[in-house]
XYZ file of C-alpha atoms in Angstrom:
617
model
C 80.236 108.998 78.143
C 77.382 108.228 75.813
C 75.961 105.200 74.160
C 73.135 104.535 71.811
C 70.821 103.630 74.685
C 70.930 103.671 78.490
C 70.812 100.576 80.639
C 67.438 98.933 80.805
C 65.596 96.096 79.079
C 67.805 95.174 76.116
C 66.335 95.783 72.655
C 65.630 92.947 70.302
C 68.226 92.103 67.697
C 65.797 93.434 65.109
C 65.765 96.819 66.889
C 69.542 96.911 66.911
C 69.854 96.064 63.238
C 67.108 98.478 62.260
C 68.978 101.305 63.900
C 72.387 100.397 62.546
C 72.116 102.763 59.596
C 71.782 105.713 61.947
C 74.573 104.773 64.330
C 77.164 107.144 62.953
C 74.838 110.127 63.199
C 73.541 109.125 66.608
C 77.090 108.993 67.951
C 78.446 112.047 66.162
C 80.557 113.960 68.671
C 82.772 117.021 68.500
C 86.277 116.001 67.479
C 89.533 117.833 68.053
C 90.879 119.754 65.094
C 93.454 117.019 64.506
C 90.608 114.669 63.581
C 90.253 116.584 60.293
C 93.664 115.304 59.277
C 94.146 111.975 57.569
C 93.476 109.294 60.221
C 96.048 106.555 60.753
C 95.533 103.385 58.776
C 93.839 100.398 60.337
C 96.400 97.937 61.677
C 96.413 94.191 62.258
C 98.058 94.534 65.643
C 99.491 96.886 68.237
C 102.370 96.768 70.730
C 102.881 98.628 73.972
C 106.276 99.845 72.785
C 107.440 99.807 69.179
C 105.797 97.569 66.596
C 104.237 94.099 66.939
C 106.659 91.359 65.927
C 104.356 89.505 63.510
C 103.407 90.806 60.043
C 99.809 91.323 58.856
C 99.822 87.984 57.042
C 101.198 85.871 59.901
C 99.782 82.326 59.604
C 99.734 81.456 63.326
C 101.517 82.258 66.550
C 105.055 80.797 66.514
C 104.402 78.688 69.616
C 101.310 76.966 68.165
C 101.239 73.852 65.988
C 98.651 74.668 63.306
C 97.985 71.010 62.446
C 97.658 69.858 66.057
C 95.216 66.947 66.466
C 91.736 67.905 67.616
C 89.609 65.885 70.005
C 89.505 64.205 73.386
C 89.175 65.618 76.865
C 91.527 67.574 79.102
C 90.918 67.276 82.850
C 92.521 69.882 85.079
C 92.663 70.175 88.847
C 91.862 73.456 90.572
C 92.342 74.330 94.232
C 89.348 75.737 96.081
C 85.772 76.019 94.899
C 83.441 78.377 93.077
C 79.982 79.825 93.465
C 79.642 81.960 90.352
C 80.227 81.704 86.608
C 80.556 85.463 86.213
C 84.253 86.406 86.289
C 83.479 90.101 85.883
C 81.780 90.712 89.243
C 83.800 90.726 92.455
C 81.068 88.870 94.327
C 81.697 85.210 94.959
C 84.461 82.774 94.095
C 84.863 82.648 90.331
C 84.994 79.457 88.298
C 88.211 78.918 86.389
C 88.215 78.951 82.604
C 85.311 81.252 81.844
C 87.667 83.907 80.525
C 89.247 82.616 77.364
C 87.079 79.510 77.003
C 83.658 81.198 76.945
C 84.448 84.904 76.703
C 86.904 86.332 74.199
C 88.563 89.718 74.159
C 88.500 92.168 71.278
C 92.106 91.291 70.457
C 94.354 88.297 71.142
C 97.554 88.640 73.133
C 100.753 87.103 71.841
C 102.569 85.310 74.628
C 105.850 85.520 72.734
C 106.141 89.317 73.122
C 106.108 91.600 76.178
C 102.708 93.116 75.292
C 101.357 92.863 71.755
C 97.799 92.292 70.524
C 96.494 90.900 67.239
C 93.108 90.636 65.584
C 90.378 88.477 67.142
C 86.817 89.767 67.605
C 88.230 93.078 66.405
C 89.727 92.500 62.975
C 91.760 95.722 62.957
C 92.649 98.643 65.206
C 93.178 102.345 64.490
C 95.539 104.048 66.921
C 97.270 107.428 66.467
C 100.742 108.155 67.791
C 99.285 110.269 70.606
C 97.075 107.333 71.680
C 94.296 109.731 72.671
C 91.701 107.531 70.995
C 91.406 104.010 69.636
C 88.994 102.528 67.098
C 88.295 98.809 66.795
C 86.680 97.343 63.685
C 84.666 94.211 64.417
C 85.326 91.166 62.238
C 82.188 90.721 60.092
C 82.335 86.975 60.824
C 82.247 87.426 64.618
C 79.258 85.781 66.297
C 78.075 84.983 69.784
C 77.566 81.378 70.802
C 73.823 81.771 70.145
C 74.539 82.632 66.492
C 73.853 86.369 66.701
C 76.273 88.813 65.079
C 78.650 90.843 67.230
C 78.168 94.580 66.719
C 79.789 97.767 67.934
C 76.695 98.222 70.084
C 77.596 95.053 72.002
C 81.076 96.437 72.636
C 79.742 99.747 73.972
C 77.199 97.865 76.081
C 79.927 95.657 77.587
C 82.170 98.628 78.234
C 79.478 100.542 80.117
C 78.385 97.452 82.011
C 81.896 96.693 83.264
C 82.646 100.354 83.943
C 79.584 100.677 86.176
C 79.058 97.167 87.561
C 82.240 95.172 86.967
C 85.123 94.323 89.268
C 87.028 97.241 90.820
C 89.794 96.930 88.228
C 87.351 97.272 85.335
C 85.689 100.237 87.001
C 88.920 102.096 87.694
C 90.411 101.417 84.254
C 87.328 102.141 82.186
C 86.455 105.348 84.014
C 89.608 106.770 82.482
C 87.855 106.625 79.107
C 86.226 109.962 78.244
C 83.697 108.594 75.799
C 82.693 105.369 74.038
C 80.727 105.456 70.805
C 79.694 103.224 67.940
C 80.685 104.914 64.685
C 78.912 102.253 62.656
C 77.599 98.748 63.139
C 81.185 97.427 63.099
C 83.376 100.317 64.300
C 83.621 101.338 67.948
C 85.632 104.316 69.142
C 87.018 105.108 72.584
C 88.129 108.674 73.295
C 90.642 108.647 76.116
C 91.246 111.074 78.933
C 94.769 111.990 77.890
C 97.800 110.954 75.865
C 99.770 109.977 78.993
C 97.735 106.784 79.467
C 99.460 104.874 76.710
C 98.517 101.423 77.943
C 94.777 102.100 78.020
C 94.196 101.334 74.300
C 95.707 97.870 74.825
C 93.721 97.347 78.020
C 90.585 98.115 76.010
C 91.775 95.628 73.397
C 91.617 92.955 76.104
C 88.011 93.802 76.966
C 85.572 90.879 76.626
C 82.468 91.217 74.475
C 79.132 90.244 76.017
C 75.821 89.993 74.190
C 73.616 93.025 74.851
C 70.531 91.067 73.811
C 71.174 88.265 76.316
C 72.563 90.027 79.397
C 70.414 90.979 82.376
C 71.943 94.185 83.684
C 69.937 94.272 86.908
C 71.321 90.941 88.158
C 74.797 91.260 86.638
C 76.575 91.661 89.977
C 74.861 88.658 91.573
C 76.497 85.252 91.868
C 75.080 82.883 89.276
C 75.498 79.432 87.775
C 74.064 80.626 84.476
C 76.831 81.658 82.079
C 76.735 84.906 80.154
C 76.642 84.696 76.367
C 80.095 85.130 74.861
C 81.986 84.631 71.616
C 84.603 82.103 72.761
C 85.579 78.668 71.458
C 83.816 76.742 74.258
C 80.421 76.703 75.910
C 79.537 75.489 79.393
C 78.092 71.984 79.131
C 77.893 70.891 82.788
C 78.153 72.483 86.231
C 78.454 70.720 89.576
C 78.413 73.783 91.868
C 81.671 74.186 93.723
C 83.023 70.841 92.511
C 83.464 70.720 88.731
C 82.939 72.581 85.473
C 82.848 71.091 81.991
C 83.343 73.051 78.781
C 82.472 71.686 75.332
C 84.120 72.982 72.176
C 81.572 74.916 70.127
C 81.354 73.219 66.695
C 80.045 76.492 65.268
C 82.732 78.686 66.780
C 83.178 81.565 64.379
C 86.912 82.184 64.905
C 88.460 78.730 64.636
C 90.387 79.570 61.440
C 91.797 82.934 62.523
C 95.615 83.133 62.602
C 95.467 83.906 66.333
C 93.568 80.633 66.918
C 95.322 78.174 64.613
C 96.734 75.348 66.682
C 94.832 76.419 69.802
C 91.689 75.077 71.515
C 92.434 71.490 70.540
C 90.334 69.578 73.088
C 86.711 68.698 72.417
C 86.025 68.910 76.140
C 87.756 70.548 79.096
C 86.822 69.595 82.639
C 87.961 71.476 85.749
C 87.685 69.469 88.973
C 88.018 71.365 92.252
C 89.941 70.135 95.295
C 90.082 71.547 98.796
C 93.809 70.957 99.301
C 96.952 70.368 97.286
C 97.581 66.861 98.633
C 94.237 65.480 97.501
C 94.737 67.098 94.113
C 98.154 65.474 93.769
C 96.718 62.073 94.702
C 94.052 62.543 92.020
C 96.795 63.238 89.477
C 98.654 60.065 90.482
C 95.466 58.059 89.865
C 95.007 59.550 86.402
C 91.962 61.619 87.389
C 93.844 64.761 86.333
C 95.828 64.946 83.094
C 98.409 67.620 83.877
C 99.672 69.651 86.809
C 102.092 72.488 87.388
C 104.271 71.791 90.411
C 105.460 74.535 92.757
C 106.731 72.446 95.667
C 110.464 71.699 95.216
C 110.393 68.781 97.661
C 107.455 67.143 95.939
C 109.077 67.730 92.542
C 112.304 66.000 93.598
C 110.886 63.199 95.760
C 107.123 62.928 95.260
C 107.010 61.694 91.681
C 108.426 58.250 92.354
C 105.192 56.364 91.723
C 104.444 53.502 89.294
C 103.092 55.614 86.411
C 106.283 57.692 86.371
C 108.485 54.602 86.479
C 106.503 53.061 83.596
C 106.866 56.233 81.556
C 103.128 56.917 81.553
C 103.684 60.209 83.383
C 106.243 62.636 81.965
C 108.043 65.281 84.037
C 109.232 68.386 82.182
C 110.939 71.660 83.036
C 110.188 74.711 80.899
C 112.108 77.956 80.658
C 110.281 81.256 80.890
C 111.364 84.772 80.059
C 108.993 86.532 82.429
C 109.848 87.861 85.892
C 109.397 85.455 88.776
C 107.151 87.918 90.594
C 107.072 88.538 94.322
C 106.315 85.487 96.464
C 106.289 86.647 100.067
C 104.917 86.901 103.549
C 102.756 90.016 103.259
C 102.257 92.496 106.095
C 98.847 94.149 106.222
C 100.126 97.653 106.973
C 96.560 98.738 107.769
C 97.066 96.962 111.094
C 98.607 99.211 113.786
C 101.385 96.738 114.614
C 102.591 96.755 110.999
C 102.098 100.445 110.176
C 105.742 101.248 110.985
C 108.231 100.400 108.257
C 110.941 99.785 110.855
C 108.863 97.025 112.442
C 108.247 95.349 109.100
C 111.937 95.400 108.222
C 112.940 94.112 111.652
C 110.632 91.104 111.493
C 112.206 90.158 108.163
C 115.492 89.489 109.984
C 113.766 86.656 111.864
C 113.122 84.657 108.675
C 116.022 82.245 108.102
C 115.761 81.593 104.375
C 118.977 79.561 104.268
C 117.613 77.077 106.825
C 114.256 76.777 105.064
C 115.799 76.302 101.623
C 118.090 73.525 102.830
C 115.726 71.714 105.196
C 112.370 72.163 103.499
C 113.252 72.447 99.807
C 116.506 70.572 99.422
C 118.386 73.631 98.200
C 116.207 73.843 95.079
C 115.062 77.459 95.426
C 116.532 80.907 94.842
C 115.857 83.878 97.124
C 113.571 86.481 95.618
C 115.171 89.917 95.843
C 113.005 92.035 93.545
C 109.346 92.501 92.649
C 110.449 91.825 89.051
C 112.971 89.085 89.798
C 114.842 87.484 86.922
C 114.269 90.167 84.292
C 115.712 93.424 83.009
C 113.054 95.196 85.087
C 114.642 94.209 88.424
C 116.567 96.913 90.284
C 118.558 94.759 92.708
C 122.295 94.604 92.136
C 122.215 97.736 89.966
C 122.777 101.379 90.915
C 119.928 103.682 89.963
C 120.350 105.226 86.516
C 120.077 108.945 85.800
C 116.566 108.363 84.448
C 115.548 106.584 87.645
C 117.019 109.310 89.822
C 115.126 111.966 87.874
C 111.867 110.108 88.489
C 112.666 109.754 92.197
C 113.834 113.357 92.694
C 110.413 114.642 93.888
C 110.513 111.967 96.620
C 113.977 112.391 98.166
C 113.522 110.217 101.255
C 111.410 107.373 99.929
C 114.234 105.055 98.768
C 116.916 103.781 101.121
C 120.496 104.590 100.128
C 121.546 100.937 99.904
C 118.522 100.156 97.730
C 119.250 103.180 95.532
C 122.832 102.055 94.922
C 121.849 98.406 94.404
C 123.776 96.902 97.310
C 120.791 95.885 99.455
C 119.634 92.289 99.645
C 117.154 90.624 102.009
C 118.899 88.896 104.941
C 119.185 85.162 104.290
C 120.227 83.959 107.758
C 123.083 81.618 108.564
C 121.120 78.404 108.023
C 121.004 77.367 111.670
C 117.509 78.676 112.366
C 119.068 80.462 115.374
C 121.038 83.317 113.807
C 122.066 85.434 116.805
C 123.333 88.370 114.773
C 120.060 88.738 112.902
C 118.126 88.455 116.166
C 120.273 91.237 117.626
C 119.616 93.474 114.609
C 115.889 92.758 114.713
C 115.577 93.603 118.418
C 117.605 96.793 117.985
C 115.341 98.001 115.174
C 112.226 97.047 117.100
C 113.581 99.051 120.024
C 113.952 102.111 117.794
C 110.312 101.636 116.776
C 109.136 101.577 120.403
C 109.039 97.839 121.142
C 110.991 95.956 123.817
C 111.333 92.475 125.272
C 109.566 92.027 128.589
C 109.842 88.589 130.230
C 110.126 86.864 126.859
C 107.289 88.839 125.243
C 107.733 91.666 122.742
C 105.642 94.596 123.938
C 104.926 98.176 122.980
C 107.065 100.125 125.433
C 104.488 102.856 126.063
C 101.371 100.707 126.427
C 102.596 97.234 127.312
C 100.609 95.788 124.401
C 102.043 92.447 123.256
C 102.820 91.836 119.597
C 100.514 89.051 118.470
C 99.249 88.373 114.990
C 97.784 85.679 112.769
C 99.287 84.282 109.571
C 96.396 83.270 107.310
C 97.226 80.309 105.038
C 95.233 78.157 102.628
C 97.379 75.076 102.095
C 99.671 72.638 103.878
C 102.754 74.013 102.108
C 101.966 77.539 103.271
C 101.225 76.219 106.751
C 104.556 74.413 106.999
C 106.441 77.497 105.837
C 104.527 79.792 108.192
C 105.137 77.562 111.202
C 108.870 77.769 110.517
C 108.653 81.565 110.359
C 106.580 81.617 113.558
C 109.370 79.753 115.364
C 111.834 82.409 114.261
C 109.502 85.195 115.377
C 109.118 83.545 118.769
C 112.829 84.049 119.439
C 112.102 87.798 119.544
C 109.045 87.391 121.748
C 106.563 87.700 118.890
C 103.543 85.390 119.073
C 102.416 84.444 115.554
C 99.498 82.023 115.202
C 99.114 80.122 111.929
C 95.482 79.788 110.790
C 94.759 77.223 108.058
C 91.512 77.752 106.106
C 90.299 76.489 102.751
C 90.846 78.477 99.566
C 87.316 79.853 99.459
C 87.527 81.235 103.003
C 90.981 82.652 102.343
C 89.819 84.372 99.171
C 86.872 85.975 100.931
C 89.004 87.287 103.782
C 91.645 88.568 101.407
C 89.040 90.412 99.327
C 88.124 92.476 102.386
C 91.694 92.705 103.770
C 90.598 90.818 106.884
C 93.995 89.414 107.875
C 97.233 90.331 109.626
C 99.661 88.470 107.368
C 99.271 86.190 104.359
C 101.491 84.259 101.983
C 100.932 85.568 98.468
C 102.595 85.602 95.071
C 102.091 88.617 92.816
C 102.708 87.326 89.329
C 104.544 89.663 87.001
C 105.089 90.184 83.294
C 107.525 91.880 80.945
C 105.032 94.710 80.502
C 103.660 95.716 83.906
C 101.008 98.377 83.533
C 97.598 99.274 84.902
C 97.465 96.167 87.084
C 100.189 97.802 89.174
C 97.528 100.199 90.441
C 95.567 97.185 91.663
C 98.657 95.693 93.297
C 100.048 98.716 95.155
C 98.149 101.878 94.193
C 96.725 104.104 96.931
C 93.150 103.857 95.665
C 93.332 100.053 95.661
C 94.407 100.071 99.303
C 90.894 101.173 100.259
C 88.999 99.201 97.595
C 87.746 95.703 98.492
C 88.543 93.061 95.898
C 91.832 94.569 94.724
C 95.246 93.038 95.340
C 96.934 95.775 97.340
C 97.021 93.335 100.218
C 99.917 95.171 101.860
C 97.853 98.381 102.108
C 100.522 100.565 100.488
C 99.508 104.232 100.229
C 102.616 105.972 98.951
C 102.531 108.985 96.557
C 105.836 107.913 95.008
C 104.349 104.535 94.071
C 101.356 106.196 92.420
C 103.600 108.598 90.487
C 105.892 105.836 89.245
C 102.967 103.699 88.115
C 101.761 106.707 86.121
C 105.268 107.094 84.689
C 105.603 103.495 83.526
C 102.162 103.644 81.897
C 103.040 106.928 80.149
C 106.491 105.774 78.942
C 106.854 106.120 75.169
C 109.919 103.918 74.742
C 111.344 100.832 76.383
C 114.217 102.695 78.072
C 111.930 105.112 79.908
C 109.651 102.215 80.769
C 112.458 100.144 82.307
C 113.633 103.149 84.330
C 110.136 103.706 85.730
C 109.684 100.035 86.657
C 113.087 99.820 88.343
C 112.353 102.995 90.300
C 109.019 101.490 91.377
C 110.840 98.328 92.440
C 113.171 100.380 94.646
C 110.285 102.219 96.324
C 108.427 98.975 97.024
C 111.544 97.332 98.434
C 112.199 100.382 100.623
C 108.718 100.064 102.114
C 109.443 96.577 103.493
C 105.826 95.615 102.935
C 106.797 91.956 102.571
C 109.309 89.348 103.640
C 110.482 88.008 100.259
C 110.441 84.241 99.925
C 111.863 82.326 96.967
C 111.321 81.143 93.430
C 112.543 78.423 91.105
C 114.220 79.069 87.782
C 112.001 76.743 85.738
C 108.319 75.996 85.328
C 107.790 72.391 86.430
C 104.972 70.391 84.863
C 103.956 66.744 84.898
C 101.568 65.214 82.362
C 100.146 61.865 81.424
C 101.864 60.958 78.174
C 98.639 60.938 76.149
C 98.958 64.723 76.235
C 101.518 66.462 74.082
C 102.567 69.996 73.240
C 104.506 71.975 70.606
C 108.280 71.952 70.677
C 108.361 75.745 70.905
C 107.577 77.231 74.308
C 106.349 80.831 74.312
C 108.207 83.576 76.128
C 105.624 83.458 78.933
C 106.075 79.709 79.485
C 103.924 76.669 78.623
C 100.323 77.274 77.485
C 97.732 74.511 77.767
C 95.744 76.201 74.991
C 98.358 74.877 72.556
C 98.404 71.297 73.880
C 96.497 68.337 72.490
C 95.638 64.719 73.176
C 97.362 62.220 70.913
C 94.823 60.201 68.912
C 94.463 56.596 69.986
C 96.440 54.259 67.716
C 94.353 52.536 65.071
C 93.291 48.963 65.748
């Protein structure tokens, strides 16, 4: 991979501009014979499968109100803390909002389509059918927050920086690019490693652009409270380390009139206040210190919002529909630990979780059991027999999927609702016996060594603690000693980054277009890479092959087959004890905030909201 210059002291902007005329020659590289043919036309957008839904002259995204009022402040609450403003290094706890507010990507994602991108910093994109290269043309109006023009050189610089020094996901994704080059001052080309990586051009379209002239490469991986220079609609105006961040809308923001931005970024100021626990954050919302909150506790949603501001109508509760999968919310086994390395043990312990009791007694019957990693979408495999396409993908791995999961009849055991289900206890102990464990004077022990089964459930909030204590009581019936350890979000994040836990409660969010992030979630390489999200430690060749297949899929049907097959393999591994989800997105807001009538496919987006102007007089 080459670039116009290696890492080192960045050149002055004058140096960059002086050399712009020679960029094409400096980056001239051998091209395949096909490159002599007529190249594809530049396009306004690109979709993972098929064509983008919006035409070249679209005025704004359908979920945005183009004439939304501008002004005022939005105050959000965030759990945890932060010790760095660099979201692209895995070191430290990252501040919320830097991506999107301060740093923009080359292209803007539409949240009304599974995976489509439209022009932003890159005005157009050139992408052949084979997808073995992609060319982005920079909008001539694009500028950094310091007023300097964005060039192709900045894009190549950012790419190389993130490839070599960014988070593990950037490194693994960008190393699949064979070569990056600036064809001119405004055109940047990425030659890809092969036509089977069909998502990679879109992943590159989501790459941020950092200023080469203002970025210190040597200290890039360090934690810092000094923001990098980006192209986004906001700049950092105040930092109280670990406690709050304030963003101010840039009055000179170059892209405010782009179709992808019309009706977005409506607040003059956005403040993010950090709280150590969910209860204190909720109390702050009740006092009006926070403007809006998403609620994920069914009990609080049904009983906790009976306070004066709600009764007066000053606080509005709303439920929003979403078309995206619910994701997998679960107790997660760290299979790196010897006690959890056996799939039979993991499955057996799942029988000791009485979902029916927890749903009725803790959540008032408001939840639904999660039965798939892609719950609530066409990507879910549960309840459906494997198709011929799925079976063809799974053929090289004949024993990896259980028969009842292959035919769609499997479902996680719910329990009888008593919290003392004897039949499920019997099944659990029988399976544990097959795996070499037995009850000895009320303690589950390894039959050969006498080692007792003890483990810690790491949690970072009272809701997780309450849920984990209930599970621990069920485990105790089988002689398993589970200790619940409550830590703050920062501590939990640090331990999770290094896989220093036995069991956690975690929710892998999903989308209608799962892709490269699946490698981070359950790929074999990620299992041994700190900072990734393969918390379960899965190292299964079938998983890796199916992730490759879904990324390489050329049409939606092949894609769905690959995702469903992946779902079946993950379920067959019993890496988690699935928990639950709710059908709607619950949000509460102080009535001074408002939002468009149209909700995007992905659910509500605060970027489209606004503060109603104060009435005159």
